[in-house]
Tab-separated table of C-alpha atoms in Angstrom:
chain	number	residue	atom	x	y	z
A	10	UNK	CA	0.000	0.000	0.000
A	11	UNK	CA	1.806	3.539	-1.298
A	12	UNK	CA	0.687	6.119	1.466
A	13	UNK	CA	0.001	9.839	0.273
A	14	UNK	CA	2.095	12.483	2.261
A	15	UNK	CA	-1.176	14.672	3.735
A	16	UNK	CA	-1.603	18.233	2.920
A	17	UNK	CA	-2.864	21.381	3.132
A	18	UNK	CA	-5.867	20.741	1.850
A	19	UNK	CA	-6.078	17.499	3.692
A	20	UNK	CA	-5.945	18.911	6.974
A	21	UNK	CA	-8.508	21.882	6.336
A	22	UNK	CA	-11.515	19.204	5.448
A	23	UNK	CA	-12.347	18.987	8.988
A	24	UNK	CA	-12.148	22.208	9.866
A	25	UNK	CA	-15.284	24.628	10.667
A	26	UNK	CA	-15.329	27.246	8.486
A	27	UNK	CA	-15.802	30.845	9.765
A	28	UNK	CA	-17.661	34.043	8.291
A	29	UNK	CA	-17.169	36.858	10.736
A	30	UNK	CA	-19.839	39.632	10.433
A	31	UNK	CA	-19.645	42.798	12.263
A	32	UNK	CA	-19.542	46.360	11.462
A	33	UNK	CA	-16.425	47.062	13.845
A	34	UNK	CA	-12.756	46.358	12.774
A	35	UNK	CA	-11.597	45.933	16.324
A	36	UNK	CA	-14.129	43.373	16.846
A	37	UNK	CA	-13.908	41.558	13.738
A	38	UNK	CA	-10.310	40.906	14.321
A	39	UNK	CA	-10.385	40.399	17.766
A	40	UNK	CA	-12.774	37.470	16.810
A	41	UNK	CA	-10.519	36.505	13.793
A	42	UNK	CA	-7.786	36.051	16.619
A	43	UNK	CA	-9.856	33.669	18.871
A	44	UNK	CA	-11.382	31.556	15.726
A	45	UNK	CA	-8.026	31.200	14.202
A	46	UNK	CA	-6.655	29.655	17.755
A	47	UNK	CA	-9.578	27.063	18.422
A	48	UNK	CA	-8.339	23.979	17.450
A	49	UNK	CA	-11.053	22.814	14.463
A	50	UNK	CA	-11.887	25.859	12.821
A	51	UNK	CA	-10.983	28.293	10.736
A	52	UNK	CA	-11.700	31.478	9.410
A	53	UNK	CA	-13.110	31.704	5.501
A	54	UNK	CA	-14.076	35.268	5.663
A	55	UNK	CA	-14.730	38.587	6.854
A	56	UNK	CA	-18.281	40.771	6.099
A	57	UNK	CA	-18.307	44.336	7.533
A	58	UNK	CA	-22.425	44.489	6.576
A	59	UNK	CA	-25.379	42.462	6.020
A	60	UNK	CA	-25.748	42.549	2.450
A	61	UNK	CA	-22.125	41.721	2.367
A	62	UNK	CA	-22.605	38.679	4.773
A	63	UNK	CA	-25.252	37.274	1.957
A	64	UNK	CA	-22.497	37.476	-0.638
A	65	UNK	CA	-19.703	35.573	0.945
A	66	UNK	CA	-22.172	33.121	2.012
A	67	UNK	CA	-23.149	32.178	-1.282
A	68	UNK	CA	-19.185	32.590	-2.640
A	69	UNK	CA	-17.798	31.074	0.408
A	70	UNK	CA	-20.129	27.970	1.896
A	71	UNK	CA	-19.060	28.779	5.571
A	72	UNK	CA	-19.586	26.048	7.967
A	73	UNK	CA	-20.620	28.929	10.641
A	74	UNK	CA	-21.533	32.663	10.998
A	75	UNK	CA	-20.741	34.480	14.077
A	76	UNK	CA	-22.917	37.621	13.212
A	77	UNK	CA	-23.351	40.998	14.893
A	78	UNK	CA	-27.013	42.094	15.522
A	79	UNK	CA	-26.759	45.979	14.983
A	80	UNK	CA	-24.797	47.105	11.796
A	81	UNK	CA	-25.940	49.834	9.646
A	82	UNK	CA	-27.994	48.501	6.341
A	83	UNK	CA	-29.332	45.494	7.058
A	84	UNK	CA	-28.862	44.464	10.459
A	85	UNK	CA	-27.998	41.057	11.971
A	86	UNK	CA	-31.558	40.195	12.485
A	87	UNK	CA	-32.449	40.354	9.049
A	88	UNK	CA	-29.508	39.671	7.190
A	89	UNK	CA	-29.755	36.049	9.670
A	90	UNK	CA	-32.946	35.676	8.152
A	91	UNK	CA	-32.482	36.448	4.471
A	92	UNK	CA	-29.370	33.541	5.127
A	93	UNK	CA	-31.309	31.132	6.657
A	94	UNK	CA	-33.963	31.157	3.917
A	95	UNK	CA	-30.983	29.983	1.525
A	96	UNK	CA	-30.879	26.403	0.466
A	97	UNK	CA	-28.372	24.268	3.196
A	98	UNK	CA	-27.651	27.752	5.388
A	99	UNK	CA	-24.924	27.362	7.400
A	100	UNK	CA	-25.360	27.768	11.888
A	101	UNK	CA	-25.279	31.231	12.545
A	102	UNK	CA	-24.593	32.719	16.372
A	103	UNK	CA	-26.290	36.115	16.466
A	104	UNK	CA	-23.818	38.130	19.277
A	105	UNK	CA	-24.647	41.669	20.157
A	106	UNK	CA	-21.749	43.774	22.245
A	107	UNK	CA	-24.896	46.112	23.792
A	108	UNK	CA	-26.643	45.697	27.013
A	109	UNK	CA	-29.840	46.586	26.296
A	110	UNK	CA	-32.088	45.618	23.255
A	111	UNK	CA	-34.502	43.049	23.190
A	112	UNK	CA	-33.897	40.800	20.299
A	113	UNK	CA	-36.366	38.013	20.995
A	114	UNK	CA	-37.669	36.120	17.919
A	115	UNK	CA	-40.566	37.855	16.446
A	116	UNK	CA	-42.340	34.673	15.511
């Protein structure tokens, strides 16, 4: 049996892949920091607004999206919906850095 020396490529197929959405530099690479050193995953991409969020998701196929619920356009809330309403949508975690807000479901 001739063994294959792994690579690259080998090693990202079980990783999660990452789209990081938030409106905030600071934030979105304080987050690209902590994805990128969690054993597993791995970060695909970077949105800085909704609509752009919807793009990459289609270009990109991320595994995960760690969104940001108030960004100027179309917010978190929405652009979470208009994602999930895509065929095979990938988990999204809907964070929000502000105390108050009440961002129950509607439904």
């Amino acid at each position: 049996m001739v063994r294959r020396r792994a690579t690259r490529e080998d090693e990202r197929m079980d990783f999660v892949r990452v789209l990081i959405v938030d409106d905030q530099r600071p934030f979105r690479e304080a987050s690209n920091m902590v994805v990128e050193m969690t054993d597993g995953f791995e970060v695909s991409g970077e949105a800085e607004n909704g609509q752009r969020a919807i793009e990459l998701v289609g270009e990109l196929r991320p595994d995960l999206v760690l969104m940001d619920v108030q960004m100027p356009g179309i917010d978190g809330i929405e652009t979470t919906r208009q994602i999930a309403a895509l065929p095979d949508p990938p988990a999204i975690v809907v964070m929000s850095t502000h105390e108050s807000g009440d961002y129950r479901s509607e439904e």
